[in-house]
Amino acid sequence: MRLTFHGAAGGVTGSQHKLESNGANILLDCGMFQGRRKEAEKKNREMPFPARSIDAVVLSHAHIDHSGRLPLLVQEGFHGPIYTTPATIDLCASMLRDTAHIAESDAAFVNRHHPDDERAEPLYTMADADATMPLFRPVEYRTPTEIAGGLTMESYDAGHILGSSSIVLTDGKTRLAFSGDVGRPGLPIIRDPEPLPPVDYLIMESTYGSRKHPQEGEALGRLEEVVKRTIGRGGRLIIPAFAVGRTQQIVLLLHQLIDEQRIPAVPMFVDSPLAVDVTKTFRAHPECFDEETARYLKEGADPFGFKRLSYVREAEGSKKLNDLRGPFIVISPSGMCEAGRVLHHLMHNVGDPKNTVLITGYQAENTLGRKLLTGMKTVRIFGIPTEVRAEVQSLNELSGHADADELISWMKPMTPTLKRVFLVHGEKEESGPLAARILATYGVEAIPVAPGQIYDL
Ligand SMILES: [Zn+2]
Ligand SMILES: [Zn+2]
């Protein structure tokens, strides 16, 4: 087996690793780069190999930084199978179309506002996203499945988002595990990460390789504080959130706060057609739920809906929110403030000190979310310099990624036979310290990989 690291190597986004086995080329993930716009744009457009040379794709989960360039791969000539879990396929059906739609409308917006600049073209179109869906092949958890190049794959629940998986690949001699994104025990809705069997090599994410998360239980109290303070000022609370997972978690927490009468009953909106579709997908996959959420359903309660909450599908409804008087809460993607409706909400609201922006997940370097989080006073939104006067807060308690301690204990069952770990999906400041810790704890060499590096296994 030979591994080449193409994306999420030395950074978090653009997850893409190529595995060669017996003359077949298998791609592990085909994700999108996010970050400095022009730079990410360029990286996204340049596939580092001919798309036709790829025989199959194995996809860890539906997040766009893992799945987002599949339509581009198809547009460039890939027509092999894409293996992943049934829930991931359903999520991709909405997410890839949504990404295409956003790319199309962002390009149109830029072209309208900067008619003199070079014409902006979307990375891919809705038609490319539609052409991708028939290539998906469902693989259930813990079901060994033959793919290409004499390889067998078996996936395990990664506990990160609905349908997320960690995958073990073997040619009968060598066993390689790919962590995908590793979740955490105790997250709302989904199950805890499953242990993997012993393997020879491990490709592991390192998003929070040097950090420790606050306890999960504190999220509710922190959210309560932020809501009360913002509403007390008569302001609006803008919550940029991933449409998949994070949005449903925030809705659950707000539901709980309202039920317990801990926050005033102001209007609340989930503003995203994608989040509407994804919430439907969640309801369709109770097999992925943890016991607590399954019980909720059994009792006939809808964990994702309550009286004060409206789901906004149409763009008209979204625009109307700008004119709404009085305080309200809006949850809207994208999570890193890179695209989508949240950009319009930010453009209209970051200038007012009454309002709050609540960041709810990891913000990659150079994203608008990271800039807000680090306290930049002027940011560019749709290319327009915009002053930031609103309060900016973050809620890291809901992180979908294991922290350093959790990664170390998650990998333990694999270590008896482990020869080497490749650290991906993390900035150097995170993967470096994690590599040192893996060596100290298990005596196993761990390498923070760089783009383009090749290893023979
Ligand atoms: Zn993810
Ligand atoms: Zn990721």
mmCIF file of C-alpha atoms and ligand atoms in Angstrom, residues 60-66 160-161 164 180-181 400-401 425, ligand 1:
data_model
loop_
_atom_site.group_PDB
_atom_site.id
_atom_site.type_symbol
_atom_site.label_atom_id
_atom_site.label_comp_id
_atom_site.label_asym_id
_atom_site.label_seq_id
_atom_site.Cartn_x
_atom_site.Cartn_y
_atom_site.Cartn_z
ATOM 1 C CA SER A 60 -15.720 9.224 6.313
ATOM 2 C CA HIS A 61 -18.632 11.649 6.799
ATOM 3 C CA ALA A 62 -20.749 14.310 5.159
ATOM 4 C CA HIS A 63 -19.036 17.521 6.341
ATOM 5 C CA ILE A 64 -18.041 19.632 3.352
ATOM 6 C CA ASP A 65 -14.347 19.698 4.286
ATOM 7 C CA HIS A 66 -14.498 15.904 3.684
ATOM 8 C CA HIS A 160 -18.756 13.010 15.317
ATOM 9 C CA ILE A 161 -21.932 13.736 13.313
ATOM 10 C CA SER A 164 -19.833 9.627 10.669
ATOM 11 C CA GLY A 180 -12.153 10.573 9.801
ATOM 12 C CA ASP A 181 -13.168 13.174 12.393
ATOM 13 C CA GLY A 400 -17.778 17.705 17.731
ATOM 14 C CA HIS A 401 -14.061 16.892 17.899
ATOM 15 C CA HIS A 425 -6.619 17.535 9.980
HETATM 16 ZN ZN ZN B 1 -16.354 16.782 10.422
#
